Coordinates of C-alpha atoms in Angstrom, one line a residue:
I1 CA 0.1 0.2 -0.5
V2 CA 2.6 2.4 -0.6
N3 CA 3.2 5.4 -2.3
T4 CA 6.1 5.3 -4.7
A5 CA 6.3 7.7 -7.8
F6 CA 8.6 9.4 -10.3
I7 CA 9.2 13.2 -11.6
V8 CA 9.9 13.3 -15.9
T9 CA 12.2 16.0 -16.6
S10 CA 14.0 16.9 -19.6
S11 CA 17.3 15.2 -18.1
G12 CA 15.4 12.2 -17.3
V13 CA 13.6 10.7 -14.0
V14 CA 13.4 11.4 -11.2
V15 CA 12.0 8.0 -8.9
I16 CA 10.3 9.4 -4.2
D17 CA 10.9 5.9 -3.2
T18 CA 11.5 2.9 -5.0
G19 CA 8.9 0.5 -2.8
P20 CA 9.3 -3.3 -1.0
S21 CA 10.7 -5.5 -2.6
R22 CA 13.6 -6.2 -5.1
R23 CA 10.7 -6.7 -7.2
Y24 CA 8.6 -3.9 -6.3
G25 CA 11.6 -1.7 -7.7
E26 CA 12.3 -3.9 -11.2
A27 CA 7.9 -3.3 -11.6
L28 CA 8.4 0.2 -10.8
R29 CA 11.2 0.5 -13.7
K30 CA 9.3 -1.4 -16.0
A31 CA 6.6 1.3 -16.1
I32 CA 9.2 4.8 -15.7
A33 CA 9.7 2.3 -19.5
A34 CA 7.3 1.9 -20.6
T35 CA 6.1 5.9 -19.8
T36 CA 8.8 7.5 -20.8
D37 CA 12.1 7.0 -23.1
K38 CA 14.4 9.1 -21.0
P39 CA 16.4 7.6 -18.7
V40 CA 16.5 7.3 -15.3
I41 CA 18.6 10.1 -13.2
Q42 CA 18.1 9.9 -9.4
V43 CA 16.5 8.4 -6.9
L44 CA 15.9 9.9 -3.7
L45 CA 14.4 7.8 -0.1
T46 CA 11.8 9.8 2.4
H47 CA 12.7 7.9 5.0
H48 CA 13.8 3.9 5.9
H49 CA 11.3 1.6 6.5
P50 CA 11.7 -0.9 3.8
D51 CA 8.5 -0.2 2.1
H52 CA 10.0 2.7 0.8
V53 CA 13.0 1.2 0.5
L54 CA 13.4 -2.4 -0.6
G55 CA 13.4 -2.0 -4.5
N56 CA 17.1 -0.2 -4.1
Q57 CA 18.3 -2.9 -6.4
A58 CA 16.1 -1.9 -9.3
F59 CA 18.1 1.7 -9.3
A60 CA 21.7 0.7 -8.0
D61 CA 22.8 2.5 -11.2
V62 CA 21.5 5.4 -10.4
P63 CA 22.3 7.7 -7.5
I64 CA 20.7 7.1 -4.8
G65 CA 19.6 10.0 -2.3
A66 CA 19.1 10.3 1.0
L67 CA 18.9 11.6 4.5
A68 CA 22.8 10.6 6.2
E69 CA 19.8 10.5 9.2
T70 CA 18.4 8.2 7.0
T71 CA 21.1 6.2 5.9
E72 CA 23.0 5.5 9.5
L73 CA 18.8 4.4 10.3
M74 CA 19.2 1.4 7.3
R75 CA 23.5 0.5 8.0
Q76 CA 21.2 -0.1 11.7
H77 CA 17.9 -1.6 11.3
G78 CA 17.6 -2.8 7.0
D79 CA 18.3 -6.6 8.4
A80 CA 16.3 -6.7 10.3
L81 CA 13.5 -4.4 8.2
A82 CA 14.1 -6.7 5.3
E83 CA 14.0 -10.1 6.9
N84 CA 10.6 -9.4 8.9
M85 CA 9.6 -7.8 5.3
Y86 CA 10.7 -12.1 3.9
R87 CA 8.3 -12.9 7.3
L88 CA 4.7 -11.0 6.5
V89 CA 5.0 -11.5 2.7
G90 CA 7.0 -14.7 1.6
D91 CA 8.5 -15.3 -2.0
W92 CA 7.1 -11.4 -2.9
M93 CA 10.9 -10.9 -1.9
R94 CA 13.0 -13.1 -2.8
G95 CA 16.8 -11.9 -4.3
T96 CA 15.4 -8.5 -2.0
E97 CA 18.8 -8.1 -0.3
V98 CA 20.0 -4.1 1.5
L99 CA 20.9 -2.0 -0.8
L100 CA 22.1 1.4 0.6
P101 CA 21.9 5.5 -0.3
N102 CA 25.5 6.2 -2.2
Q103 CA 24.4 10.2 -1.8
A104 CA 24.4 12.3 1.1
L105 CA 20.5 15.2 0.3
S106 CA 20.3 18.5 3.6
A107 CA 18.0 21.1 3.6
G108 CA 17.8 23.1 0.9
T109 CA 17.4 23.1 -3.5
L110 CA 18.1 20.5 -6.0
N111 CA 17.7 21.1 -9.3
L112 CA 17.1 17.8 -12.1
G113 CA 16.5 18.4 -15.5
G114 CA 14.1 21.8 -14.9
H115 CA 12.6 20.7 -11.8
P116 CA 13.6 23.2 -8.5
L117 CA 13.1 19.7 -5.8
R118 CA 12.5 20.9 -2.2
L119 CA 14.2 18.5 -0.2
I120 CA 12.9 19.8 3.7
A121 CA 14.4 17.4 6.2
L122 CA 11.7 16.4 9.2
K123 CA 11.9 14.2 11.6
G124 CA 7.9 12.9 13.8
H125 CA 8.3 9.6 11.8
T126 CA 11.2 8.1 12.5
G127 CA 13.4 10.4 14.1
A128 CA 15.3 11.6 9.5
D129 CA 12.4 12.3 7.4
L130 CA 13.2 13.6 3.6
A131 CA 10.3 15.3 1.7
I132 CA 10.4 16.2 -1.9
F133 CA 8.5 19.7 -3.4
D134 CA 8.5 20.2 -7.0
E135 CA 8.1 23.7 -7.1
L136 CA 7.9 23.5 -11.2
T137 CA 4.1 21.9 -10.6
G138 CA 3.3 21.4 -7.0
V139 CA 3.3 18.8 -6.1
L140 CA 5.1 18.0 -2.3
F141 CA 5.7 14.3 -2.0
A142 CA 4.9 14.4 2.1
G143 CA 6.2 10.5 2.8
D144 CA 5.0 9.0 6.2
I145 CA 4.8 12.2 7.8
V146 CA 1.4 12.1 5.8
F147 CA -0.9 9.3 6.0
Y148 CA -4.4 8.0 5.1
Q149 CA -7.0 6.0 7.7
R150 CA -4.3 4.5 9.2
A151 CA -2.2 5.1 12.4
L152 CA 0.5 7.5 13.0
T153 CA 1.8 5.3 16.0
T154 CA 4.9 3.7 14.5
P155 CA 8.5 2.2 17.0
N156 CA 11.4 5.4 17.4
T157 CA 8.8 8.2 16.7
P158 CA 10.5 11.4 18.1
G159 CA 6.7 12.0 20.0
L160 CA 3.8 13.8 18.5
D161 CA 4.5 16.7 18.9
V162 CA 6.9 16.6 16.5
W163 CA 5.2 14.6 13.6
L164 CA 2.2 17.9 14.2
A165 CA 5.2 20.7 13.8
D166 CA 6.4 18.5 10.8
L167 CA 2.8 18.3 9.8
E168 CA 2.4 22.3 10.7
Q169 CA 5.6 22.6 8.0
L170 CA 3.9 20.4 5.1
Q171 CA 0.1 22.5 5.0
A172 CA 2.8 26.4 4.9
L173 CA 3.9 24.9 1.7
P174 CA 1.4 26.3 -1.9
W175 CA 1.5 22.7 -2.7
N176 CA -1.7 21.6 -5.2
Q177 CA -1.4 17.8 -4.9
L178 CA 0.0 16.2 -1.9
V179 CA 1.1 12.7 -1.7
P180 CA 1.7 10.7 1.5
G181 CA 3.7 7.9 2.4
H182 CA 0.6 5.1 2.5
G183 CA -4.0 6.7 0.9
P184 CA -5.6 8.5 -2.7
V185 CA -2.9 11.9 -3.7
A186 CA -4.0 14.9 -1.7
S187 CA -5.4 18.5 -3.8
D188 CA -7.4 20.3 -0.6
A189 CA -6.7 20.3 2.3
V190 CA -9.2 18.3 3.4
D191 CA -8.3 15.5 1.3
T192 CA -5.5 15.5 4.0
A193 CA -7.6 14.6 6.8
V194 CA -6.3 12.0 8.5

């Protein structure tokens, strides 16, 4: 039920989160190829949870960027999180291994193919969360800072007060579409009600 995404730019494709398995990542790569002949040029990971990052192997040939803290969390917990996914979904995980990001990101603007992507470092969900705001299109990729009809409790969350501050920061952006980590795309504040 995870949302992954990609942006087709003039220079190539930017992927946001790679999904829960190698198999998923490979299917995502095929979906991209069916949409455009442009190459994948960048992966951006919103956080370290396995449903968002275990498709990295399918993108091993391009820069995989994440906050430094996200990479460290993947280093510390990635194998255990992957093992848990194997227990949950079995054969769908065959051949999946943790592939760490190879590019450290920080808050600021990353310009790719005419798309100024504002990278927003947050902490409410995991302590190392990245939201991506495409300033050209007004699309906000909120990662798991925003859920839809899901409980917001996860292990090691820094606290509801931190999460609420992150939500306020995202709500203040001039977005016209919001892609949550889980749930349907929203086009106004009413649609984003949790």
